[in-house]
PDB file of C-alpha atoms in Angstrom:
ATOM      1  CA  MET A   1      -3.552 -11.146  -9.821  1.00 56.00           C
ATOM      2  CA  ASP A   2      -3.445 -14.935 -10.297  1.00 55.00           C
ATOM      3  CA  GLN A   3      -6.644 -16.518  -8.926  1.00 52.00           C
ATOM      4  CA  SER A   4      -4.690 -18.810  -6.587  1.00 54.00           C
ATOM      5  CA  MET A   5      -2.823 -15.839  -5.113  1.00 62.00           C
ATOM      6  CA  ARG A   6      -6.028 -13.872  -4.623  1.00 60.00           C
ATOM      7  CA  GLY A   7      -7.046 -16.720  -2.345  1.00 63.00           C
ATOM      8  CA  LEU A   8      -4.200 -15.776   0.017  1.00 78.00           C
ATOM      9  CA  ILE A   9      -6.107 -12.679   1.130  1.00 78.00           C
ATOM     10  CA  GLY A  10      -7.455 -13.300   4.599  1.00 75.00           C
ATOM     11  CA  LEU A  11      -4.785 -15.735   5.817  1.00 80.00           C
ATOM     12  CA  SER A  12      -4.076 -15.244   9.506  1.00 85.00           C
ATOM     13  CA  GLY A  13      -0.817 -13.569  10.480  1.00 90.00           C
ATOM     14  CA  ALA A  14       0.699 -16.909  11.518  1.00 88.00           C
ATOM     15  CA  GLU A  15      -0.422 -18.655   8.299  1.00 86.00           C
ATOM     16  CA  TRP A  16       0.928 -15.869   6.129  1.00 91.00           C
ATOM     17  CA  GLN A  17       4.257 -15.786   7.977  1.00 93.00           C
ATOM     18  CA  ASP A  18       4.609 -19.560   7.648  1.00 90.00           C
ATOM     19  CA  LEU A  19       3.938 -19.403   3.915  1.00 89.00           C
ATOM     20  CA  CYS A  20       6.331 -16.487   3.395  1.00 94.00           C
ATOM     21  CA  MET A  21       9.142 -18.249   5.242  1.00 95.00           C
ATOM     22  CA  ARG A  22       8.775 -21.437   3.203  1.00 92.00           C
ATOM     23  CA  VAL A  23       8.762 -19.487  -0.057  1.00 94.00           C
ATOM     24  CA  LEU A  24      11.754 -17.367   1.014  1.00 97.00           C
ATOM     25  CA  ARG A  25      13.722 -20.451   2.077  1.00 95.00           C
ATOM     26  CA  LEU A  26      13.169 -21.914  -1.358  1.00 92.00           C
ATOM     27  CA  GLN A  27      14.007 -18.615  -3.055  1.00 96.00           C
ATOM     28  CA  TYR A  28      17.217 -17.815  -1.151  1.00 96.00           C
ATOM     29  CA  GLY A  29      18.387 -21.125   0.331  1.00 95.00           C
ATOM     30  CA  ALA A  30      21.336 -20.820   2.706  1.00 94.00           C
ATOM     31  CA  ASP A  31      21.477 -17.047   2.169  1.00 96.00           C
ATOM     32  CA  LEU A  32      18.278 -16.627   4.205  1.00 97.00           C
ATOM     33  CA  VAL A  33      18.658 -15.988   7.938  1.00 96.00           C
ATOM     34  CA  PRO A  34      15.388 -16.427   9.888  1.00 95.00           C
ATOM     35  CA  VAL A  35      15.021 -14.293  13.018  1.00 94.00           C
ATOM     36  CA  PRO A  36      13.084 -16.108  15.791  1.00 88.00           C
ATOM     37  CA  ASP A  37      10.416 -14.187  17.708  1.00 80.00           C
ATOM     38  CA  THR A  38      11.964 -15.155  21.039  1.00 70.00           C
ATOM     39  CA  GLY A  39      14.335 -12.666  22.559  1.00 62.00           C
ATOM     40  CA  GLY A  40      12.416  -9.551  21.586  1.00 65.00           C
ATOM     41  CA  ASP A  41      10.544  -8.130  18.624  1.00 71.00           C
ATOM     42  CA  HIS A  42      13.065  -6.856  16.085  1.00 81.00           C
ATOM     43  CA  GLY A  43      10.396  -5.929  13.546  1.00 87.00           C
ATOM     44  CA  LEU A  44      11.537  -8.498  11.001  1.00 94.00           C
ATOM     45  CA  GLU A  45      11.033 -12.172  10.161  1.00 95.00           C
ATOM     46  CA  ALA A  46      14.242 -12.777   8.209  1.00 96.00           C
ATOM     47  CA  TYR A  47      17.036 -11.237   6.187  1.00 97.00           C
ATOM     48  CA  THR A  48      19.445 -12.415   3.521  1.00 98.00           C
ATOM     49  CA  LEU A  49      23.221 -12.208   3.532  1.00 96.00           C
ATOM     50  CA  LYS A  50      22.901  -9.989   0.457  1.00 96.00           C
ATOM     51  CA  GLY A  51      20.965  -7.385   2.448  1.00 97.00           C
ATOM     52  CA  HIS A  52      17.238  -8.010   1.931  1.00 98.00           C
ATOM     53  CA  LEU A  53      15.123  -7.718   5.087  1.00 98.00           C
ATOM     54  CA  PHE A  54      11.621  -9.204   5.279  1.00 98.00           C
ATOM     55  CA  GLN A  55       8.625  -8.406   7.451  1.00 97.00           C
ATOM     56  CA  CYS A  56       5.426 -10.379   6.773  1.00 96.00           C
ATOM     57  CA  TYR A  57       2.034  -8.795   7.278  1.00 96.00           C
ATOM     58  CA  SER A  58      -1.511 -10.052   6.637  1.00 94.00           C
ATOM     59  CA  PRO A  59      -4.224  -7.747   8.023  1.00 93.00           C
ATOM     60  CA  GLU A  60      -7.483  -9.237   9.229  1.00 90.00           C
ATOM     61  CA  GLU A  61      -9.965  -9.259   6.344  1.00 86.00           C
ATOM     62  CA  PRO A  62     -12.411  -8.323   4.907  1.00 86.00           C
ATOM     63  CA  LEU A  63     -11.237  -4.749   4.371  1.00 89.00           C
ATOM     64  CA  SER A  64     -12.002  -1.966   1.930  1.00 91.00           C
ATOM     65  CA  HIS A  65      -9.192  -0.835  -0.392  1.00 90.00           C
ATOM     66  CA  GLN A  66      -8.646   2.235   1.777  1.00 94.00           C
ATOM     67  CA  LYS A  67      -8.626   0.381   5.089  1.00 95.00           C
ATOM     68  CA  ARG A  68      -6.223  -2.246   3.728  1.00 94.00           C
ATOM     69  CA  TYR A  69      -3.894   0.504   2.566  1.00 96.00           C
ATOM     70  CA  GLU A  70      -4.067   2.271   5.924  1.00 97.00           C
ATOM     71  CA  LYS A  71      -3.178  -0.894   7.806  1.00 96.00           C
ATOM     72  CA  GLN A  72      -0.292  -1.654   5.441  1.00 97.00           C
ATOM     73  CA  ARG A  73       0.893   1.954   5.678  1.00 97.00           C
ATOM     74  CA  ASP A  74       0.767   1.957   9.473  1.00 97.00           C
ATOM     75  CA  LYS A  75       2.541  -1.399   9.707  1.00 97.00           C
ATOM     76  CA  THR A  76       5.318  -0.128   7.451  1.00 97.00           C
ATOM     77  CA  THR A  77       5.696   3.058   9.515  1.00 97.00           C
ATOM     78  CA  LYS A  78       5.757   1.145  12.791  1.00 96.00           C
ATOM     79  CA  ASP A  79       8.310  -1.467  11.757  1.00 96.00           C
ATOM     80  CA  VAL A  80      10.566   0.974   9.929  1.00 97.00           C
ATOM     81  CA  GLY A  81      10.555   2.811  13.256  1.00 97.00           C
ATOM     82  CA  LYS A  82      11.805  -0.347  14.976  1.00 95.00           C
ATOM     83  CA  PHE A  83      14.483  -0.699  12.293  1.00 97.00           C
ATOM     84  CA  ILE A  84      15.736   2.767  13.239  1.00 97.00           C
ATOM     85  CA  GLU A  85      15.174   2.717  16.997  1.00 95.00           C
ATOM     86  CA  LYS A  86      16.610  -0.728  17.793  1.00 94.00           C
ATOM     87  CA  ALA A  87      20.032   0.210  16.454  1.00 94.00           C
ATOM     88  CA  ASP A  88      22.096  -1.548  19.128  1.00 93.00           C
ATOM     89  CA  LYS A  89      20.231  -4.860  18.808  1.00 93.00           C
ATOM     90  CA  LEU A  90      20.191  -4.812  15.024  1.00 95.00           C
ATOM     91  CA  LYS A  91      23.877  -3.883  14.786  1.00 94.00           C
ATOM     92  CA  ARG A  92      24.682  -7.048  16.769  1.00 94.00           C
ATOM     93  CA  LEU A  93      22.168  -9.082  14.742  1.00 94.00           C
ATOM     94  CA  PHE A  94      23.541  -8.155  11.300  1.00 96.00           C
ATOM     95  CA  GLY A  95      27.206  -7.990  12.304  1.00 93.00           C
ATOM     96  CA  GLU A  96      29.825  -6.174  10.285  1.00 91.00           C
ATOM     97  CA  HIS A  97      29.283  -7.901   6.950  1.00 92.00           C
ATOM     98  CA  VAL A  98      25.562  -7.363   6.219  1.00 96.00           C
ATOM     99  CA  LYS A  99      24.227  -4.029   5.036  1.00 97.00           C
ATOM    100  CA  ILE A 100      20.473  -3.900   4.506  1.00 98.00           C
ATOM    101  CA  ASN A 101      19.707  -2.492   1.054  1.00 98.00           C
ATOM    102  CA  ARG A 102      16.050  -3.595   0.777  1.00 98.00           C
ATOM    103  CA  TRP A 103      13.507  -3.313   3.602  1.00 98.00           C
ATOM    104  CA  ILE A 104      10.567  -5.401   2.351  1.00 98.00           C
ATOM    105  CA  LEU A 105       7.030  -5.695   3.681  1.00 98.00           C
ATOM    106  CA  MET A 106       5.408  -8.839   2.278  1.00 97.00           C
ATOM    107  CA  CYS A 107       1.607  -8.655   1.984  1.00 95.00           C
ATOM    108  CA  PRO A 108      -0.979 -10.995   0.419  1.00 92.00           C
ATOM    109  CA  TYR A 109      -2.401  -8.174  -1.709  1.00 90.00           C
ATOM    110  CA  ILE A 110      -1.483  -4.597  -2.600  1.00 92.00           C
ATOM    111  CA  ASP A 111      -4.113  -2.508  -4.371  1.00 90.00           C
ATOM    112  CA  ASN A 112      -3.298   1.139  -3.623  1.00 93.00           C
ATOM    113  CA  LYS A 113      -0.564   3.143  -5.309  1.00 93.00           C
ATOM    114  CA  ASP A 114      -0.358   5.399  -2.244  1.00 96.00           C
ATOM    115  CA  LEU A 115       1.527   2.594  -0.505  1.00 97.00           C
ATOM    116  CA  VAL A 116       4.333   2.985  -3.042  1.00 96.00           C
ATOM    117  CA  ALA A 117       4.532   6.695  -2.245  1.00 97.00           C
ATOM    118  CA  HIS A 118       4.516   5.927   1.486  1.00 98.00           C
ATOM    119  CA  CYS A 119       7.378   3.476   1.037  1.00 98.00           C
ATOM    120  CA  ALA A 120       9.348   6.244  -0.688  1.00 97.00           C
ATOM    121  CA  SER A 121       8.859   8.487   2.359  1.00 98.00           C
ATOM    122  CA  GLN A 122      10.020   5.651   4.631  1.00 98.00           C
ATOM    123  CA  THR A 123      13.081   5.165   2.437  1.00 98.00           C
ATOM    124  CA  LYS A 124      14.017   8.784   3.090  1.00 98.00           C
ATOM    125  CA  ARG A 125      13.346   8.289   6.805  1.00 98.00           C
ATOM    126  CA  ILE A 126      15.865   5.437   7.022  1.00 98.00           C
ATOM    127  CA  ARG A 127      18.468   7.157   4.868  1.00 98.00           C
ATOM    128  CA  ASP A 128      18.238  10.285   7.012  1.00 98.00           C
ATOM    129  CA  ALA A 129      18.948   8.170  10.119  1.00 97.00           C
ATOM    130  CA  ASN A 130      22.445   7.241   8.799  1.00 96.00           C
ATOM    131  CA  LEU A 131      22.346   3.731  10.258  1.00 97.00           C
ATOM    132  CA  GLU A 132      25.552   1.675  10.282  1.00 96.00           C
ATOM    133  CA  TYR A 133      23.722  -1.471   9.170  1.00 97.00           C
ATOM    134  CA  ALA A 134      21.745   0.219   6.356  1.00 97.00           C
ATOM    135  CA  ASP A 135      23.171   0.678   2.870  1.00 97.00           C
ATOM    136  CA  PRO A 136      23.152   4.348   1.796  1.00 97.00           C
ATOM    137  CA  ASP A 137      21.023   3.307  -1.222  1.00 97.00           C
ATOM    138  CA  ILE A 138      18.483   1.347   0.829  1.00 98.00           C
ATOM    139  CA  HIS A 139      14.876   1.186  -0.431  1.00 98.00           C
ATOM    140  CA  VAL A 140      11.664   0.396   1.442  1.00 98.00           C
ATOM    141  CA  ILE A 141       9.310  -1.616  -0.762  1.00 98.00           C
ATOM    142  CA  CYS A 142       6.211  -3.816  -0.478  1.00 97.00           C
ATOM    143  CA  GLN A 143       5.887  -7.138  -2.278  1.00 97.00           C
ATOM    144  CA  THR A 144       3.395  -9.964  -2.787  1.00 95.00           C
ATOM    145  CA  MET A 145       3.727 -13.622  -3.803  1.00 93.00           C
ATOM    146  CA  GLU A 146       3.622 -12.490  -7.419  1.00 92.00           C
ATOM    147  CA  ASP A 147       7.224 -11.361  -6.895  1.00 95.00           C
ATOM    148  CA  TYR A 148       8.135 -14.963  -5.973  1.00 94.00           C
ATOM    149  CA  GLU A 149       5.775 -16.788  -8.337  1.00 89.00           C
ATOM    150  CA  LEU A 150       8.018 -19.733  -9.249  1.00 88.00           C
ATOM    151  CA  SER A 151       9.070 -20.419  -5.660  1.00 92.00           C
ATOM    152  CA  TYR A 152       5.467 -20.046  -4.484  1.00 89.00           C
ATOM    153  CA  LYS A 153       4.215 -22.560  -7.041  1.00 82.00           C
ATOM    154  CA  ARG A 154       6.984 -25.000  -6.102  1.00 83.00           C
ATOM    155  CA  VAL A 155       5.909 -24.756  -2.459  1.00 84.00           C
ATOM    156  CA  VAL A 156       2.284 -25.418  -3.433  1.00 79.00           C
ATOM    157  CA  ASN A 157       3.273 -28.375  -5.626  1.00 72.00           C
ATOM    158  CA  ALA A 158       5.334 -29.840  -2.807  1.00 73.00           C
ATOM    159  CA  GLN A 159       2.290 -29.603  -0.560  1.00 71.00           C
ATOM    160  CA  LEU A 160       0.123 -31.301  -3.173  1.00 63.00           C
ATOM    161  CA  ALA A 161       2.556 -34.182  -3.499  1.00 62.00           C
ATOM    162  CA  ARG A 162       2.220 -35.117   0.172  1.00 62.00           C
ATOM    163  CA  MET A 163      -1.413 -34.253   0.878  1.00 64.00           C
ATOM    164  CA  HIS A 164      -3.427 -37.118   2.316  1.00 69.00           C
ATOM    165  CA  LEU A 165      -6.686 -36.553   4.155  1.00 77.00           C
ATOM    166  CA  PRO A 166      -7.261 -38.308   7.508  1.00 74.00           C
ATOM    167  CA  PRO A 167     -10.017 -40.802   8.404  1.00 77.00           C
ATOM    168  CA  LEU A 168     -13.344 -39.101   9.095  1.00 79.00           C
ATOM    169  CA  SER A 169     -15.190 -39.004  12.391  1.00 78.00           C
ATOM    170  CA  GLU A 170     -18.852 -39.993  12.664  1.00 82.00           C
ATOM    171  CA  PRO A 171     -21.015 -37.165  11.205  1.00 82.00           C
ATOM    172  CA  ASP A 172     -23.002 -35.154  13.741  1.00 85.00           C
ATOM    173  CA  TYR A 173     -26.221 -34.383  11.881  1.00 84.00           C
ATOM    174  CA  SER A 174     -27.596 -32.423  14.842  1.00 86.00           C
ATOM    175  CA  SER A 175     -25.096 -29.653  14.058  1.00 87.00           C
ATOM    176  CA  VAL A 176     -26.960 -28.769  10.844  1.00 90.00           C
ATOM    177  CA  ASP A 177     -29.825 -26.289  11.134  1.00 91.00           C
ATOM    178  CA  SER A 178     -33.118 -28.060  10.379  1.00 91.00           C
ATOM    179  CA  ALA A 179     -34.394 -25.016   8.466  1.00 92.00           C
ATOM    180  CA  ASP A 180     -31.416 -25.313   6.113  1.00 92.00           C
ATOM    181  CA  VAL A 181     -32.128 -28.999   5.591  1.00 92.00           C
ATOM    182  CA  ASP A 182     -35.773 -28.188   4.799  1.00 92.00           C
ATOM    183  CA  LYS A 183     -34.593 -25.618   2.267  1.00 91.00           C
ATOM    184  CA  MET A 184     -32.380 -28.223   0.583  1.00 92.00           C
ATOM    185  CA  ARG A 185     -35.213 -30.751   0.550  1.00 92.00           C
ATOM    186  CA  GLU A 186     -37.575 -28.211  -1.003  1.00 91.00           C
ATOM    187  CA  LYS A 187     -35.136 -27.305  -3.774  1.00 89.00           C
ATOM    188  CA  LEU A 188     -34.410 -30.936  -4.603  1.00 92.00           C
ATOM    189  CA  GLY A 189     -38.156 -31.529  -4.859  1.00 90.00           C
ATOM    190  CA  LYS A 190     -37.994 -29.588  -8.140  1.00 89.00           C
ATOM    191  CA  VAL A 191     -35.876 -32.383  -9.648  1.00 89.00           C
ATOM    192  CA  SER A 192     -38.279 -34.861 -11.245  1.00 88.00           C
ATOM    193  CA  ARG A 193     -36.305 -37.968 -10.202  1.00 88.00           C
ATOM    194  CA  LEU A 194     -36.306 -36.789  -6.606  1.00 91.00           C
ATOM    195  CA  ARG A 195     -40.001 -36.070  -6.214  1.00 90.00           C
ATOM    196  CA  ASP A 196     -40.424 -39.475  -4.622  1.00 90.00           C
ATOM    197  CA  GLU A 197     -40.154 -38.761  -0.877  1.00 91.00           C
ATOM    198  CA  SER A 198     -38.081 -41.793   0.089  1.00 92.00           C
ATOM    199  CA  ARG A 199     -35.643 -41.279  -2.793  1.00 93.00           C
ATOM    200  CA  ARG A 200     -35.288 -37.595  -1.983  1.00 93.00           C
ATOM    201  CA  GLN A 201     -34.806 -38.349   1.719  1.00 93.00           C
ATOM    202  CA  ASP A 202     -31.942 -40.718   0.917  1.00 93.00           C
ATOM    203  CA  TYR A 203     -30.375 -38.144  -1.449  1.00 94.00           C
ATOM    204  CA  VAL A 204     -30.589 -35.437   1.227  1.00 93.00           C
ATOM    205  CA  ARG A 205     -29.020 -37.752   3.806  1.00 92.00           C
ATOM    206  CA  ARG A 206     -26.103 -38.520   1.511  1.00 93.00           C
ATOM    207  CA  LEU A 207     -25.591 -34.842   0.718  1.00 94.00           C
ATOM    208  CA  LEU A 208     -25.646 -33.975   4.420  1.00 94.00           C
ATOM    209  CA  GLN A 209     -23.038 -36.634   5.114  1.00 93.00           C
ATOM    210  CA  SER A 210     -20.840 -35.186   2.377  1.00 93.00           C
ATOM    211  CA  TYR A 211     -21.414 -31.683   3.750  1.00 94.00           C
ATOM    212  CA  LEU A 212     -20.285 -32.623   7.270  1.00 93.00           C
ATOM    213  CA  ASN A 213     -17.349 -34.682   6.012  1.00 92.00           C
ATOM    214  CA  SER A 214     -16.238 -31.912   3.667  1.00 92.00           C
ATOM    215  CA  GLN A 215     -16.317 -29.398   6.516  1.00 91.00           C
ATOM    216  CA  GLU A 216     -13.970 -31.673   8.446  1.00 90.00           C
ATOM    217  CA  TYR A 217     -11.699 -32.100   5.423  1.00 89.00           C
ATOM    218  CA  ARG A 218     -11.560 -28.372   4.693  1.00 90.00           C
ATOM    219  CA  ALA A 219     -10.682 -27.595   8.312  1.00 88.00           C
ATOM    220  CA  TYR A 220      -7.874 -30.154   8.134  1.00 85.00           C
ATOM    221  CA  ILE A 221      -6.571 -28.717   4.845  1.00 86.00           C
ATOM    222  CA  LYS A 222      -6.627 -25.217   6.328  1.00 85.00           C
ATOM    223  CA  ASP A 223      -4.578 -26.340   9.329  1.00 81.00           C
ATOM    224  CA  HIS A 224      -2.045 -28.470   7.446  1.00 77.00           C
ATOM    225  CA  PHE A 225      -1.912 -27.226   3.842  1.00 80.00           C
ATOM    226  CA  THR A 226      -2.328 -23.454   3.890  1.00 80.00           C
ATOM    227  CA  GLU A 227      -1.610 -22.846   0.208  1.00 76.00           C
ATOM    228  CA  ILE A 228      -3.939 -25.586  -1.003  1.00 82.00           C
ATOM    229  CA  HIS A 229      -6.673 -24.265   1.293  1.00 85.00           C
ATOM    230  CA  ALA A 230      -6.245 -20.760  -0.109  1.00 83.00           C
ATOM    231  CA  LEU A 231      -6.397 -22.031  -3.682  1.00 84.00           C
ATOM    232  CA  LEU A 232      -9.380 -24.309  -3.000  1.00 88.00           C
ATOM    233  CA  GLU A 233     -11.429 -21.637  -1.247  1.00 87.00           C
ATOM    234  CA  SER A 234     -10.632 -19.131  -3.974  1.00 87.00           C
ATOM    235  CA  GLU A 235     -11.804 -21.543  -6.687  1.00 88.00           C
ATOM    236  CA  LEU A 236     -15.003 -22.396  -4.812  1.00 91.00           C
ATOM    237  CA  ASP A 237     -15.721 -18.708  -4.203  1.00 90.00           C
ATOM    238  CA  ASP A 238     -15.276 -18.051  -7.920  1.00 89.00           C
ATOM    239  CA  LEU A 239     -17.634 -20.895  -8.768  1.00 89.00           C
ATOM    240  CA  GLU A 240     -20.199 -19.568  -6.292  1.00 89.00           C
ATOM    241  CA  GLN A 241     -20.059 -16.231  -8.085  1.00 88.00           C
ATOM    242  CA  ARG A 242     -20.842 -18.064 -11.323  1.00 85.00           C
ATOM    243  CA  LEU A 243     -23.800 -19.751  -9.635  1.00 83.00           C
ATOM    244  CA  VAL A 244     -25.210 -16.364  -8.722  1.00 80.00           C
ATOM    245  CA  MET A 245     -24.425 -14.488 -11.941  1.00 82.00           C
ATOM    246  CA  GLU A 246     -24.513 -17.152 -14.670  1.00 77.00           C
ATOM    247  CA  PHE A 247     -26.074 -20.474 -13.704  1.00 74.00           C
ATOM    248  CA  SER A 248     -29.087 -18.759 -12.166  1.00 69.00           C
ATOM    249  CA  LEU A 249     -30.004 -17.460 -15.633  1.00 71.00           C
ATOM    250  CA  GLU A 250     -29.997 -20.894 -17.269  1.00 71.00           C
ATOM    251  CA  GLU A 251     -33.212 -22.599 -18.234  1.00 73.00           C
ATOM    252  CA  SER A 252     -31.759 -26.106 -17.978  1.00 77.00           C
ATOM    253  CA  LYS A 253     -33.830 -28.776 -16.317  1.00 86.00           C
ATOM    254  CA  PRO A 254     -33.034 -29.019 -12.579  1.00 86.00           C
ATOM    255  CA  ALA A 255     -31.472 -32.481 -12.910  1.00 87.00           C
ATOM    256  CA  ALA A 256     -29.158 -31.347 -15.724  1.00 88.00           C
ATOM    257  CA  LEU A 257     -28.145 -28.202 -13.863  1.00 87.00           C
ATOM    258  CA  LEU A 258     -27.481 -30.129 -10.654  1.00 89.00           C
ATOM    259  CA  GLN A 259     -25.310 -32.623 -12.526  1.00 90.00           C
ATOM    260  CA  ARG A 260     -23.396 -29.819 -14.235  1.00 89.00           C
ATOM    261  CA  VAL A 261     -22.732 -28.009 -10.955  1.00 91.00           C
ATOM    262  CA  MET A 262     -21.640 -31.264  -9.296  1.00 92.00           C
ATOM    263  CA  HIS A 263     -19.259 -32.033 -12.167  1.00 92.00           C
ATOM    264  CA  GLU A 264     -17.730 -28.564 -12.330  1.00 92.00           C
ATOM    265  CA  THR A 265     -17.292 -28.366  -8.553  1.00 93.00           C
ATOM    266  CA  GLU A 266     -15.494 -31.702  -8.508  1.00 92.00           C
ATOM    267  CA  SER A 267     -13.297 -30.575 -11.409  1.00 91.00           C
ATOM    268  CA  ARG A 268     -12.297 -27.457  -9.472  1.00 89.00           C
ATOM    269  CA  VAL A 269     -11.482 -29.534  -6.399  1.00 89.00           C
ATOM    270  CA  ARG A 270      -9.397 -31.954  -8.449  1.00 85.00           C
ATOM    271  CA  ALA A 271      -7.484 -29.082 -10.037  1.00 84.00           C
ATOM    272  CA  CYS A 272      -6.630 -27.639  -6.631  1.00 82.00           C
ATOM    273  CA  ALA A 273      -5.810 -30.943  -4.936  1.00 78.00           C
ATOM    274  CA  PRO A 274      -5.000 -33.573  -7.601  1.00 76.00           C
ATOM    275  CA  ASP A 275      -3.363 -35.868  -5.073  1.00 70.00           C
ATOM    276  CA  THR A 276      -6.649 -36.538  -3.248  1.00 78.00           C
ATOM    277  CA  THR A 277      -8.552 -39.742  -3.989  1.00 80.00           C
ATOM    278  CA  LEU A 278     -11.587 -39.594  -6.263  1.00 84.00           C
ATOM    279  CA  SER A 279     -13.761 -40.386  -3.260  1.00 87.00           C
ATOM    280  CA  ASP A 280     -12.337 -37.519  -1.180  1.00 87.00           C
ATOM    281  CA  SER A 281     -12.622 -35.095  -4.107  1.00 89.00           C
ATOM    282  CA  ARG A 282     -16.231 -36.125  -4.589  1.00 91.00           C
ATOM    283  CA  THR A 283     -16.927 -35.643  -0.878  1.00 92.00           C
ATOM    284  CA  LEU A 284     -15.453 -32.130  -0.957  1.00 93.00           C
ATOM    285  CA  ALA A 285     -17.449 -31.250  -4.072  1.00 93.00           C
ATOM    286  CA  GLN A 286     -20.756 -32.708  -2.923  1.00 94.00           C
ATOM    287  CA  GLY A 287     -20.329 -31.058   0.453  1.00 94.00           C
ATOM    288  CA  LYS A 288     -19.963 -27.669  -1.202  1.00 93.00           C
ATOM    289  CA  VAL A 289     -23.002 -28.268  -3.398  1.00 93.00           C
ATOM    290  CA  ALA A 290     -24.978 -29.201  -0.288  1.00 94.00           C
ATOM    291  CA  GLU A 291     -23.871 -25.926   1.293  1.00 93.00           C
ATOM    292  CA  TRP A 292     -25.091 -24.017  -1.751  1.00 92.00           C
ATOM    293  CA  LEU A 293     -28.421 -25.863  -1.670  1.00 92.00           C
ATOM    294  CA  MET A 294     -28.886 -24.879   1.984  1.00 92.00           C
ATOM    295  CA  SER A 295     -28.150 -21.247   1.188  1.00 85.00           C
ATOM    296  CA  CYS A 296     -29.068 -18.993  -1.704  1.00 74.00           C
ATOM    297  CA  PRO A 297     -26.536 -19.569  -4.536  1.00 75.00           C
ATOM    298  CA  LEU A 298     -28.050 -22.773  -5.988  1.00 83.00           C
ATOM    299  CA  ASP A 299     -31.730 -23.154  -6.844  1.00 83.00           C
ATOM    300  CA  PHE A 300     -33.787 -24.501  -9.751  1.00 81.00           C
ATOM    301  CA  TYR A 301     -36.734 -23.479 -11.840  1.00 72.00           C
ATOM    302  CA  GLU A 302     -39.823 -25.517 -11.088  1.00 62.00           C
ATOM    303  CA  GLU A 303     -39.982 -28.475 -13.476  1.00 52.00           C
ATOM    304  CA  LEU A 304     -43.513 -29.284 -14.639  1.00 46.00           C
ATOM    305  CA  ALA A 305     -44.629 -32.796 -13.821  1.00 47.00           C
ATOM    306  CA  SER A 306     -45.185 -34.950 -16.889  1.00 44.00           C
TER     307      SER A 306
END
């Protein structure tokens, strides 16, 4: 799975539905017919005039492979049941000229082949019901954004082109745990240029400001630019894994390692959100580094005083 798409795991139901609808609109254009939630739950988000029906589902994460499969299986069973049981409503909804030939559950991630087998059993279930609005050769299938890769990337690029971060509020330093700040200060004391107390204090203050500002930025991105948020968080999670598994084994001097981590974090941010200003990208990057300094992923070997 593409790293940016892996970041879609864990989107809320509303976020996932919003993303799916924008991608499907781009994919199918005027052939897509959205079905509003008002007026009753029909067990579908949209359908196309060519007979593809879509239901979007993002279970609450984190989940094990088995639990994710079970939730996807149960959702498929439940909504296929609605497709069969709400015959009168759906007959009016589709009219005489639309026959559903694909019943599609769209999920952020599919990692269990048993779901394919379950979809086959649900295909038989619908065919056995002999529904007027279902094509005799209908299939129940599950899909992810990988099935709509070009449209998905166009949606993300459109978001990038219009992304501008808002003015920041005054940082509330009291919201940061003092023990975490002490941990950051202790780690930075291993950097020779920051052994001077006043210099280190100023560096910590600037990092804390970036941390609080970046938290505000990331919350805004999550609320207004779902795809960029998913990509950004996925990239930062991947970089954190490198901090734990790779950077922690380096014997670089603390200052060199800190500079390298700062640079790579900013590069990741810029790759995810190239439309942001250099200042905003730097704030997001430094804020994440501050978070790592206050937790376990980033630490340094003690540098001997000269």
